[in-house]
Coordinates of C-alpha atoms and ligand atoms in Angstrom, one line a residue:
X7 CA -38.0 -40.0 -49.1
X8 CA -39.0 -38.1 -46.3
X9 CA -38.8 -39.3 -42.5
X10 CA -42.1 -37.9 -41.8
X11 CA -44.9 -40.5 -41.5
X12 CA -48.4 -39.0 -42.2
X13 CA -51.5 -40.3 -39.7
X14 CA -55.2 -40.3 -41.4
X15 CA -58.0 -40.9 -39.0
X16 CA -60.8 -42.4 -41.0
X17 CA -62.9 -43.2 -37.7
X18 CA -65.9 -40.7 -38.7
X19 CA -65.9 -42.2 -41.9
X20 CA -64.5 -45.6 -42.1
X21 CA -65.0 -46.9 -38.8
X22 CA -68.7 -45.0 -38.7
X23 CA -69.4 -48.0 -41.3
X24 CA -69.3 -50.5 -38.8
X25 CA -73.3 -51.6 -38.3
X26 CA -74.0 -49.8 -35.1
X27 CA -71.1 -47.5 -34.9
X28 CA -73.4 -44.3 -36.8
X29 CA -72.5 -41.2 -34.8
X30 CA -75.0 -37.7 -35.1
X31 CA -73.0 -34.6 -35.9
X32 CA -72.4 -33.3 -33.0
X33 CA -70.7 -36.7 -31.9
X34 CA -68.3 -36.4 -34.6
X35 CA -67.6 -32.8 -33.8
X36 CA -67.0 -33.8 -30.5
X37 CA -64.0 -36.7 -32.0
X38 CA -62.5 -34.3 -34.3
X39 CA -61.9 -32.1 -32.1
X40 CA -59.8 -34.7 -30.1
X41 CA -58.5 -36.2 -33.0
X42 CA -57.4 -32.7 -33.7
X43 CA -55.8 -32.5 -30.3
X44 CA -54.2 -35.8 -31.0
X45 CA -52.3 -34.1 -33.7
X46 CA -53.6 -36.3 -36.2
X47 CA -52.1 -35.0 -40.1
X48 CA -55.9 -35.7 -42.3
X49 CA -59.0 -36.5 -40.7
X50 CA -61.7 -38.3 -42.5
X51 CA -64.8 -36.7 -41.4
X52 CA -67.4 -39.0 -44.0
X53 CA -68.7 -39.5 -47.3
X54 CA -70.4 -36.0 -48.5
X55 CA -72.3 -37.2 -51.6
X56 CA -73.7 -40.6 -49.5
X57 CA -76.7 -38.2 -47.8
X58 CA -77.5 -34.8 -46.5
X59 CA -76.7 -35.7 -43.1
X60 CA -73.1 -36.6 -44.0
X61 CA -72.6 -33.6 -46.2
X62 CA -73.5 -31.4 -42.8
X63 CA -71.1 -33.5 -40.6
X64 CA -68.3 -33.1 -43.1
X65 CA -68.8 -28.7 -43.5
X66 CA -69.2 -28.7 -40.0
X67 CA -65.9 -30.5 -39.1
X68 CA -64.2 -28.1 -42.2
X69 CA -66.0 -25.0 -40.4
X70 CA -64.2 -26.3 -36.9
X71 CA -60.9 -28.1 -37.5
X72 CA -57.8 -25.8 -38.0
X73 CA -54.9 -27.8 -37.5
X74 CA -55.6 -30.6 -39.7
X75 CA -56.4 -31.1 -42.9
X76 CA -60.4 -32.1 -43.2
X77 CA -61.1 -34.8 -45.8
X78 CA -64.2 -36.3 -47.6
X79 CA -64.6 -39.5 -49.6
X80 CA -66.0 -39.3 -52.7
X81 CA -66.7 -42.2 -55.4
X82 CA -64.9 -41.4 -58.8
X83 CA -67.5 -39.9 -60.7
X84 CA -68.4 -35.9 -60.9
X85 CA -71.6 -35.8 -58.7
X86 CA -69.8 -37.0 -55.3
X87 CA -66.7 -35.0 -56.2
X88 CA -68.4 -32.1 -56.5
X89 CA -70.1 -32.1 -53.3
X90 CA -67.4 -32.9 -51.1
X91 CA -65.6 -30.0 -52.9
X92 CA -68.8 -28.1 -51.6
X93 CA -68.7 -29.5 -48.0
X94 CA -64.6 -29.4 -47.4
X95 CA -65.0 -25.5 -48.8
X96 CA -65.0 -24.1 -45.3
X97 CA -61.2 -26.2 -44.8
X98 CA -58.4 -23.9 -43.8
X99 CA -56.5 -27.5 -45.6
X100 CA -58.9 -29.8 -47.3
X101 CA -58.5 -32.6 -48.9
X102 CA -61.1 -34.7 -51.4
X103 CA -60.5 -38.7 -51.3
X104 CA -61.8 -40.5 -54.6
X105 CA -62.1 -44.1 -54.9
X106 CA -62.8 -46.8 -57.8
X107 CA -62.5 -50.6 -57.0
X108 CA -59.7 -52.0 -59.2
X109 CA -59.9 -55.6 -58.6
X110 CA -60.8 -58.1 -61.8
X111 CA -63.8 -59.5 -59.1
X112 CA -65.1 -55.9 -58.1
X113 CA -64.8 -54.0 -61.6
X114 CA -67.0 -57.1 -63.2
X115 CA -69.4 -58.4 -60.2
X116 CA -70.0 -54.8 -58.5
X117 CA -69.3 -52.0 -61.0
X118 CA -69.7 -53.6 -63.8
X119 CA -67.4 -52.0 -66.0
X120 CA -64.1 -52.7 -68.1
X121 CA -60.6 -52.5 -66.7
X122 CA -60.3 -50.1 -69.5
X123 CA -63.9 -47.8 -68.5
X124 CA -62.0 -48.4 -65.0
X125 CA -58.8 -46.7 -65.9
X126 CA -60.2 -43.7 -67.9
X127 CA -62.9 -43.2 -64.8
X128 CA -60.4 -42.9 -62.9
X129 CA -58.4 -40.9 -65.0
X130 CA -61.5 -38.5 -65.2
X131 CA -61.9 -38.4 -61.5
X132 CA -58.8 -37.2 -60.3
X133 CA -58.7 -34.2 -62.9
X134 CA -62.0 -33.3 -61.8
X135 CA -61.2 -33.4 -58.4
X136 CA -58.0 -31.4 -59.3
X137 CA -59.8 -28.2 -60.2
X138 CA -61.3 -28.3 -57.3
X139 CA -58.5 -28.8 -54.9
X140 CA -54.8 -29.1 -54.5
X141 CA -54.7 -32.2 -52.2
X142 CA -56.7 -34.9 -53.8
X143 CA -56.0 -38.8 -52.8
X144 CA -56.8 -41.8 -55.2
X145 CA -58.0 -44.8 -53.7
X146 CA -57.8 -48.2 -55.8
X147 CA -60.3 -50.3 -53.9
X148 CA -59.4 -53.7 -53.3
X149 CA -56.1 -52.3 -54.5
X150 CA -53.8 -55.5 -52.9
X151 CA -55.9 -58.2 -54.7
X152 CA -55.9 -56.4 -58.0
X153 CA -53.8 -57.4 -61.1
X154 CA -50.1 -55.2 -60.8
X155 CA -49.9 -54.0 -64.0
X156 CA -53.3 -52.9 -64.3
X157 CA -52.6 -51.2 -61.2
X158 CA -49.4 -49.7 -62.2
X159 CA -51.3 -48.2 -65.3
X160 CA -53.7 -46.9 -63.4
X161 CA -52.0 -45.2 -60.7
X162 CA -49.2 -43.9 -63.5
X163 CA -52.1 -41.9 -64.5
X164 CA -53.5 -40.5 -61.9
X165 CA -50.5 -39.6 -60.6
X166 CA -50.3 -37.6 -63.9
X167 CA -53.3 -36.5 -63.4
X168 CA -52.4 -34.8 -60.3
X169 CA -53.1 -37.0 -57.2
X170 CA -51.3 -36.3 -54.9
X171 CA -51.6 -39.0 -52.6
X172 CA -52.2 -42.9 -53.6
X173 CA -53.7 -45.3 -51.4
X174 CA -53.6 -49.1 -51.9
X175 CA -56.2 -50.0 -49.8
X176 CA -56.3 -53.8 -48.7
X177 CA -60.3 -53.9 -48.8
X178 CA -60.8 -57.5 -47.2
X179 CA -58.1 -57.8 -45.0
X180 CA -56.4 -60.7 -47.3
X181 CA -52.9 -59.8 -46.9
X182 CA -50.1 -60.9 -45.2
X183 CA -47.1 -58.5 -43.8
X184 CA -44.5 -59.1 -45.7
X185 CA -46.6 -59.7 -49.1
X186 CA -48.6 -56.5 -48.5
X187 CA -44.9 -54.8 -47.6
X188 CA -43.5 -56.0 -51.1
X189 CA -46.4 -55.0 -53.1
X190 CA -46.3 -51.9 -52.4
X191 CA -42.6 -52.2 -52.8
X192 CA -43.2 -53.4 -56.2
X193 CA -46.1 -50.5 -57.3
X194 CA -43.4 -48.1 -56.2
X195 CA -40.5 -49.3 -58.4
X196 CA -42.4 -50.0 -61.3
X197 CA -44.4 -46.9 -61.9
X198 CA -42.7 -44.5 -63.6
X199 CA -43.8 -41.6 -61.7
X200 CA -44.3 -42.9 -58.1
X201 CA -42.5 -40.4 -56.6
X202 CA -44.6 -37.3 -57.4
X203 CA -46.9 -38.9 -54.6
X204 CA -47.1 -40.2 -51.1
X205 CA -48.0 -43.5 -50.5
X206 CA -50.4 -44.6 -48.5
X207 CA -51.6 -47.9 -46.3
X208 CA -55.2 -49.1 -45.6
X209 CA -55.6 -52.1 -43.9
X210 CA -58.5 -53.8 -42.6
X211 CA -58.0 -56.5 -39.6
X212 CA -60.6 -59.7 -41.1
X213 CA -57.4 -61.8 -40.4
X214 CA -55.8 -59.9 -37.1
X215 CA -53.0 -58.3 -38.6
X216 CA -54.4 -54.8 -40.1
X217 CA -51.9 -53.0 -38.1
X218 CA -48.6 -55.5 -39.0
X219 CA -49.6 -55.2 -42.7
X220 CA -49.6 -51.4 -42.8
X221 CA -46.1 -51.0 -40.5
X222 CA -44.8 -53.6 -43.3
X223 CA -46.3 -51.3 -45.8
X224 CA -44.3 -48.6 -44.4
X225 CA -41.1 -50.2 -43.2
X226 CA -40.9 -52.5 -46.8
X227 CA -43.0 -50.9 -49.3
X228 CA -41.9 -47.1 -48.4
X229 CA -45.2 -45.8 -47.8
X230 CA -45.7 -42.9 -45.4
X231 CA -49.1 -42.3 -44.9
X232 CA -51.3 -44.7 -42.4
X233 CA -54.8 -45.2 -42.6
X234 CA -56.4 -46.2 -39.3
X235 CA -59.3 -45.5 -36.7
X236 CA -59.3 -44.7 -32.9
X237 CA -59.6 -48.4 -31.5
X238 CA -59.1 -50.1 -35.0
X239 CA -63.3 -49.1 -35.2
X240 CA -64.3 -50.1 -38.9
X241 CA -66.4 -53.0 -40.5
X242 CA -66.3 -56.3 -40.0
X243 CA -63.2 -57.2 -37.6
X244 CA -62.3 -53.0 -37.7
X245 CA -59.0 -51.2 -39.4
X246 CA -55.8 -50.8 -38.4
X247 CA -55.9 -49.1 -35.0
X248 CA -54.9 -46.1 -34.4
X249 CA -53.6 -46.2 -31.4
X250 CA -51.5 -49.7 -32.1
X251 CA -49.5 -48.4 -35.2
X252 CA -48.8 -45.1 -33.6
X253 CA -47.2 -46.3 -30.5
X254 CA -45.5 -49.0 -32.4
X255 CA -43.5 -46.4 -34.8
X256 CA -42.5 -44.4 -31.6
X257 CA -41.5 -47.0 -29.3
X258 CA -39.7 -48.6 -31.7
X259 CA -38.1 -45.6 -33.3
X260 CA -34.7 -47.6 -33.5
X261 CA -36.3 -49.8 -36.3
X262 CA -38.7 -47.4 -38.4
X263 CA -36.4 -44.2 -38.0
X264 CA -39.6 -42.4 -38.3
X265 CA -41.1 -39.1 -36.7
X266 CA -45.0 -39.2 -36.0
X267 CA -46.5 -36.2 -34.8
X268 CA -49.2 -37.5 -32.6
X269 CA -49.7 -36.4 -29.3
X270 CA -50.3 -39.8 -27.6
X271 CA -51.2 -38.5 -24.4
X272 CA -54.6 -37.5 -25.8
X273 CA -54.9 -41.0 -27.0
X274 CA -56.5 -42.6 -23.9
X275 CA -59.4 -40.0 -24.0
X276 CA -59.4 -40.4 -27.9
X277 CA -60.0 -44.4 -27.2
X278 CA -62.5 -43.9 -24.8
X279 CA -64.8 -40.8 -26.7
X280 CA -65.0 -43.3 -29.5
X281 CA -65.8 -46.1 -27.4
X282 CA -68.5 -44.3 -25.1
X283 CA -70.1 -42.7 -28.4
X284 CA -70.7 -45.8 -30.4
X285 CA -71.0 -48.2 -27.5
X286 CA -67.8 -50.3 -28.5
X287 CA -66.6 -51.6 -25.7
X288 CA -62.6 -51.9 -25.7
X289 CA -61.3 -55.4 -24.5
X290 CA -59.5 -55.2 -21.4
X291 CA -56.6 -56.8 -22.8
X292 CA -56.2 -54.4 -25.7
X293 CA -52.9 -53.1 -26.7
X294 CA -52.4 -49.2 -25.4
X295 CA -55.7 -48.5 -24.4
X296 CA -56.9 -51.5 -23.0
X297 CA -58.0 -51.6 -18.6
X298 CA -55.2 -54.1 -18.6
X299 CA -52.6 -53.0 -20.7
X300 CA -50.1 -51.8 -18.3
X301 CA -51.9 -53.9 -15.0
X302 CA -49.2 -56.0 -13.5
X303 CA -51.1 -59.1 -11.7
X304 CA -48.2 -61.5 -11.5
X305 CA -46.4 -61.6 -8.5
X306 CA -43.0 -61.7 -10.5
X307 CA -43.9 -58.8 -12.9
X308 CA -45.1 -56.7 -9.9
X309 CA -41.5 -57.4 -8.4
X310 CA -39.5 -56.3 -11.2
X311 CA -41.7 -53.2 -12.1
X312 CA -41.5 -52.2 -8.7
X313 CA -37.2 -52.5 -8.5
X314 CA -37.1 -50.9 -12.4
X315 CA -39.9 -50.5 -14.7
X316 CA -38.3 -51.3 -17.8
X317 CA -38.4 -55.0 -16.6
X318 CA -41.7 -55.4 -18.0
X319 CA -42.7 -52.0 -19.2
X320 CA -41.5 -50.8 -23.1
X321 CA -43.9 -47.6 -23.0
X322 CA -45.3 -45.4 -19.8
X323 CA -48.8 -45.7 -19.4
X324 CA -48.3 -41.6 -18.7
X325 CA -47.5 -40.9 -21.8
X326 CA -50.8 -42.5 -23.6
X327 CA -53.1 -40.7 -20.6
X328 CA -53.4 -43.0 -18.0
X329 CA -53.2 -41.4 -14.9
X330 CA -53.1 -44.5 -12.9
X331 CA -56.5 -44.2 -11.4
X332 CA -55.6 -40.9 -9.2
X333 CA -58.6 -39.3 -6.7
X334 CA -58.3 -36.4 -8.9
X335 CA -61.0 -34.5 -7.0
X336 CA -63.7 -34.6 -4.2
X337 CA -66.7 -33.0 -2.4
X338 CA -65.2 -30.1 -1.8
X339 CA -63.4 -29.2 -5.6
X340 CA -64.6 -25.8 -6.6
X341 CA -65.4 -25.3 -9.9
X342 CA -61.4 -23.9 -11.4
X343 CA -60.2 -27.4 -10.5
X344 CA -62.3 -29.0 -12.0
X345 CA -62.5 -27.0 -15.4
X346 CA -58.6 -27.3 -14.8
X347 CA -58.7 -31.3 -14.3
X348 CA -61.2 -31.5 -17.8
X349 CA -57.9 -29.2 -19.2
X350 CA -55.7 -31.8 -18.6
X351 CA -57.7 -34.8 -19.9
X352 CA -58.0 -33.1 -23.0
X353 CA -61.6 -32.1 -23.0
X354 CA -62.7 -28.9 -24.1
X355 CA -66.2 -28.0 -23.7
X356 CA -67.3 -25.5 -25.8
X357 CA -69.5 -22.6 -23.8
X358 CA -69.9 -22.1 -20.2
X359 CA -73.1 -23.8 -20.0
X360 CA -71.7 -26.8 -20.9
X361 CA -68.8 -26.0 -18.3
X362 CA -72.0 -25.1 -15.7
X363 CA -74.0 -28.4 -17.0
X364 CA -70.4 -30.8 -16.5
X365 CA -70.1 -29.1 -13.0
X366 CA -73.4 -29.8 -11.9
X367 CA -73.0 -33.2 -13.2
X368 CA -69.9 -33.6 -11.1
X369 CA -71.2 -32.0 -7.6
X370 CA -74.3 -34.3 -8.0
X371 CA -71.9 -37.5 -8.7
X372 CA -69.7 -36.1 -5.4
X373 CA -72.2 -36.3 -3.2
X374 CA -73.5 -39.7 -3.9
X375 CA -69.7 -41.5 -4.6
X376 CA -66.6 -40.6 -2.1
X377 CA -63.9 -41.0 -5.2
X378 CA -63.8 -39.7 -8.1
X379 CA -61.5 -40.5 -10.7
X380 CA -60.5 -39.2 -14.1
X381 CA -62.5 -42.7 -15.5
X382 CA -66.0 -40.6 -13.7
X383 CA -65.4 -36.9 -15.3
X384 CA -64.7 -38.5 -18.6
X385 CA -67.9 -40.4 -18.1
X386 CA -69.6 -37.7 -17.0
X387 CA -68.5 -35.2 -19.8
X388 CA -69.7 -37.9 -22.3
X389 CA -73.5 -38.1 -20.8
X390 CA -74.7 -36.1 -23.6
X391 CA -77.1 -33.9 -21.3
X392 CA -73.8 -32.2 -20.6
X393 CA -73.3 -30.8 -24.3
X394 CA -76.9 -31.4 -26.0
X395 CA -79.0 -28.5 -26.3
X396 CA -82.4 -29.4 -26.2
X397 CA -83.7 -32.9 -25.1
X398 CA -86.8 -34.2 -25.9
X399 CA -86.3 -37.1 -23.2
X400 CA -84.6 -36.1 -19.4
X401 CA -84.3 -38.1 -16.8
X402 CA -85.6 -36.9 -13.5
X403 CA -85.9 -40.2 -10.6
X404 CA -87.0 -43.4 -10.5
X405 CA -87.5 -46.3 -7.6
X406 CA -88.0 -50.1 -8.2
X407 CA -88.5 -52.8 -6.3
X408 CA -87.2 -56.2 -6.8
X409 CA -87.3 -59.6 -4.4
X410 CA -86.7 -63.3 -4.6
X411 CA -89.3 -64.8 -6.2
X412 CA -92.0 -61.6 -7.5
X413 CA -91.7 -60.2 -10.7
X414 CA -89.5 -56.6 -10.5
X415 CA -91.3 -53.5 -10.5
X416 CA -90.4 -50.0 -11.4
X417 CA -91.4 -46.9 -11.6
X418 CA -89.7 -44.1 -13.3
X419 CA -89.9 -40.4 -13.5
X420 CA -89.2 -38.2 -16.6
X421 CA -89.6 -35.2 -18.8
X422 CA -90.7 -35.3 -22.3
X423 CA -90.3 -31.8 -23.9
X424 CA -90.2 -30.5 -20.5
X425 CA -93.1 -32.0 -19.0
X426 CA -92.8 -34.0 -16.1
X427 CA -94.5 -37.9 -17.0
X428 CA -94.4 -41.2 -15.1
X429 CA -94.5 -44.9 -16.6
X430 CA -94.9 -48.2 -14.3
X431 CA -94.1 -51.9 -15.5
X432 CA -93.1 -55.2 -14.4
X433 CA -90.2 -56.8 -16.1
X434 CA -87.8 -59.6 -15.7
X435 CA -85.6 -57.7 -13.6
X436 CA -85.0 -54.2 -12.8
X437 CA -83.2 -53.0 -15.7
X438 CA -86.1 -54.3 -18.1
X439 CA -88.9 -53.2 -15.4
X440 CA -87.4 -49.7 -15.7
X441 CA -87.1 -49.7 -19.6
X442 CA -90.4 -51.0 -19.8
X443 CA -91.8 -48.3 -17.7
X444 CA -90.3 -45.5 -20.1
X445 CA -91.7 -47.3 -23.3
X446 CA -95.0 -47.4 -21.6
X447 CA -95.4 -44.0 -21.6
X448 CA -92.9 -43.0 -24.9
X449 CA -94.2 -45.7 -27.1
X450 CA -91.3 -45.6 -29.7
X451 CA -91.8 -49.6 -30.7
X452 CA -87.7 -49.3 -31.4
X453 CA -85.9 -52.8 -31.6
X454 CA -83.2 -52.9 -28.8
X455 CA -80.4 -54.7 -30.6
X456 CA -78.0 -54.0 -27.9
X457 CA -77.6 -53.7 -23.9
X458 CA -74.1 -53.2 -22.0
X459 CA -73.0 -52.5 -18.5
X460 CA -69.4 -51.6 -17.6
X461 CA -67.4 -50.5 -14.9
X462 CA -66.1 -47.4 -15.7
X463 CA -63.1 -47.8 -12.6
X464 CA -63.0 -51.4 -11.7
X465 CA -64.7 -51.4 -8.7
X466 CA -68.3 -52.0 -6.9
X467 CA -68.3 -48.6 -5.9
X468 CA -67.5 -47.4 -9.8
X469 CA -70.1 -46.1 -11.6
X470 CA -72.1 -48.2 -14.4
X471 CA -72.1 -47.1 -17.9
X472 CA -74.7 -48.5 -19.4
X473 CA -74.9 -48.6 -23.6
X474 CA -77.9 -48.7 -25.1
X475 CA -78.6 -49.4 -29.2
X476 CA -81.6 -49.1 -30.9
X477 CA -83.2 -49.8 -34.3
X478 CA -86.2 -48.1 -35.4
X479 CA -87.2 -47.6 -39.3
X480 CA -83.7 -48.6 -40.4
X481 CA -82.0 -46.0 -38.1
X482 CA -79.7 -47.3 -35.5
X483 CA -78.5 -45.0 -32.2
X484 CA -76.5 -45.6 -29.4
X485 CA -77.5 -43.9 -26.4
X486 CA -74.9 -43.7 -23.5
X487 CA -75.4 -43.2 -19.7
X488 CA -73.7 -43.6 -16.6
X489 CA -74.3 -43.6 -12.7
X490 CA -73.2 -45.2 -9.4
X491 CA -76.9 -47.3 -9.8
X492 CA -77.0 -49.4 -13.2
X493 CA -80.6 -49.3 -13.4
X494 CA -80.7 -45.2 -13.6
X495 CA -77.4 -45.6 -16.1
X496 CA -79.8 -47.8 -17.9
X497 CA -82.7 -45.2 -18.0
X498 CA -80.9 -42.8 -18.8
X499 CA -79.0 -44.9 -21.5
X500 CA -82.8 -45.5 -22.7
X501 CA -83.7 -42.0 -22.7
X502 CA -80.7 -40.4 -24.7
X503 CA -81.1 -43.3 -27.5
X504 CA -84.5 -42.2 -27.8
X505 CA -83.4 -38.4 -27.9
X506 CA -81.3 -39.7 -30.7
X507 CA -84.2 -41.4 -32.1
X508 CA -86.7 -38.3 -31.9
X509 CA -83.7 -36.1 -33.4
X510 CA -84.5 -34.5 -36.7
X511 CA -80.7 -34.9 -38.1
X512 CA -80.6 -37.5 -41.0
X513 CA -78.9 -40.9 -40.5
X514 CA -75.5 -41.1 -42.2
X515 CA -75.4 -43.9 -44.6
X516 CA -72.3 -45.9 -45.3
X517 CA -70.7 -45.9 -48.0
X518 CA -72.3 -46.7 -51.5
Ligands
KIV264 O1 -61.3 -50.3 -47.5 C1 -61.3 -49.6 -48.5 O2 -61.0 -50.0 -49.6 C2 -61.8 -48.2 -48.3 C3 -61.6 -47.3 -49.5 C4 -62.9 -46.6 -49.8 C5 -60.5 -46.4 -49.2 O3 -62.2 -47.9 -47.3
ZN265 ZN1 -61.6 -49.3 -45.7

């Protein structure tokens, strides 16, 4: 059994199917490319067959992604295989992911087929899939509540049939560490041919323990392949996090003897793309990437940090990209240190117009806030003005005025396909006055299902970054912005949801 432990990233695809957390295409350009600086082994990029929009997302992402191999999820039937082959055929390394729920419950409630129409599907799939590709996974969904020897059967012949890696997916997040670690354990010993495959874990978190069931997976059950998402993003309570699992098999090396070839220095900016892009906000007190993870308050743990780290500390906060909230640049930065500074967080924008766009961005934010720290020029290289071509919506000013005891008014200034337009309201306060003032004039009738402001460095003086989602016609977008003022971090939040709105580019469904 090899020592090398394989990370798949299913946040474009598995995590996208969180309600809310739909990304446009060049969004999840934008993460691959990170997960691809991350190091990350297979990255999910979406569902190819599930619509027209995916299909794009998943050929760009093959068209763009050289170091890793580029995968799409397919159902087990010939249609959605076929396409994905089509989509992944850019791939320097592609790979096409088929899946058929194996469960007694989901073979007779959802598919409504026969265990025995279930195996030969399955059967079917994976040869199909075969002459398309060499690297072809097979999912059994619902895989840890399904009968075992109907499971062995099945994977025994897909295995035969040439997959070459099998997932076991735990669908619902039912299982328990060391129940999920032994039946995978068991799957392994008893098929005949289990090791003409890898195996792989894919865990979900319903009962908080997505990433303990997949390290138990690994360290019991012998698989070694992890399925996860940048900030355990996914349905319902999320997957296994990325993040979590990786950092778990390096720290503690000593225990799972295994290599990982993550760069987790990237991850920090990986954890906050994903977060600023669909608007899911990481808890402070999250594990690796949360504001508090490595914040000593106590007065004890302060002392002993201070006189040797180790005391409290079992990873650096360096080595997972925190810089520990450095002035990294000022006023009076020319425009090398910063393209050097967005070098070191990782960030590559693409053409120098989006280098000229960020820098304009950045002397603008300079002369209105003294400090800027690496929290602002990832913020800043997020607002989507930076790297979006054409706008339909741009913010341009706006002034408000707001008192004890009289209803807020604002007034606020922008362009709509280049034309300069004003809209006046009244609201409840100056956010909703200001929102209300760019509906008056737009008139999209969208649903706002969600509103967030954050602190992007801890601080009154940080800027705001405001998330704004929207539902219109069954589409959902998340429009991001951010400023030292929350209610322009609003607008502008407003404006690139609607810009998101107005965008031609198909919604990706979830998965069928
Ligand atoms: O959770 C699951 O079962 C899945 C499969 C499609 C792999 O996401
Ligand atoms: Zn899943």
């Amino acid at each position: 059994m090899t020592d090398k432990l394989i990370i798949f990233d299913t946040t474009l695809r598995d995590g996208e199917q969180s309600p809310g957390a739909s990304m446009t295409k060049d969004e999840k350009l934008r993460i691959a490319r990170q997960l691809e600086r991350l190091k990350v082994d297979v990255i999910e990029a979406g569902f190819a067959a599930s619509s027209n929009g995916d299909f794009e997302c998943v050929h760009a992402i093959a068209s763009a992604i050289k170091d890793s191999t580029v995968c799409s999820l397919s159902r087990a039937n010939d249609r959605d295989i076929a396409r994905a082959a089509e989509a992944l055929k850019p791939a320097a390394r592609g790979r096409i992911h088929t899946f058929i729920a194996t469960s007694a419950l989901h073979m007779e409630k959802k598919l409504r087929m026969t265990p025995d129409e279930v195996f030969e599907q399955s059967k079917l799939a994976v040869r199909f899939a075969r002459n398309q590709i060499d690297d072809v996974e097979f999912s059994a969904e619902d895989g840890y509540r399904s009968d075992v020897d109907f499971l062995c059967r099945v994977i025994e012949a897909v295995i035969k049939e040439g997959a070459t890696t099998i997932n076991v997916p735990d669908t619902v997040g039912y299982a328990i560490p060391e129940l999920y670690g032994n039946f995978i354990k068991t799957l392994r010993e008893r098929v005949p041919n289990s090791d003409k495959a890898i195996w792989s874990v894919h865990c979900h978190n319903d009962l908080g323990m997505a990433v303990a069931n997949s390290l138990a997976g690994v360290k019991i059950g012998g698989a070694r392949q992890i399925e996860c998402t940048i900030n355990g993003l996914g349905e319902r309570a999320g997957n296994c996090s990325l993040e979590e699992v990786v950092m778990a098999v390096k720290t503690r090396k000593d225990y799972f003897g295994l290599d990982v070839g993550i760069d987790a220095s990237h991850i920090l900016a990986a954890s906050r793309m994903v977060s600023q892009t669909t608007g899911f906000v990481v808890q402070p007190n999250k594990a690796v990437v949360g504001a508090n993870a490595f914040a000593h308050a106590s007065g004890i743990h302060q002392d002993g940090v201070l006189k040797a780290r180790d005391t409290y500390e079992i990873m650096r906060a360096e080595d997972v990209g925190w810089s520990a909230n450095k002035i990294v640049l000022g006023k009076l930065s020319g425009r090398n240190a910063f393209k050097q500074r967005l070098q070191e967080l990782g960030v590559m924008l693409e053409s120098e117009g989006e280098i000229m766009a960020a820098f304009a961005k950045f002397k603008d934010l300079a002369d209105r806030k003294t400090e800027i720290f690496d929290e602002d020029i990832l913020a800043l290289v997020s607002d989507e003005s930076v790297t979006a071509e054409k706008e339909q919506y741009g913010f341009i000013s706006l002034s408000q005025h707001s008192e004890t005891g009289e209803k807020p008014q604002a007034e606020v200034v922008f362009s709509v396909a280049g034309k300069e337009v004003r809209g006046t309201a009244e609201g409840n306060g100056p956010v909703d006055a200001s929102l209300k003032a760019i509906e008056s004039h737009v008139q999209s009738g969208a649903e706002m299902v969600l509103y967030s402001v954050n602190a992007i460095s801890g601080s009154t003086e940080s800027q705001g970054e405001v998330t704004v989602r929207l539902q219109n016609s069954g589409r959902v977008v998340n429009g991001m912005g951010a400023d030292p003022d929350i209610i322009v971090a609003s607008a502008k939040a407003y404006l690139s949801a609607l810009n998101k709105l107005h965008s031609k580019a198909e919604r990706v469904a979830a998965q069928g």
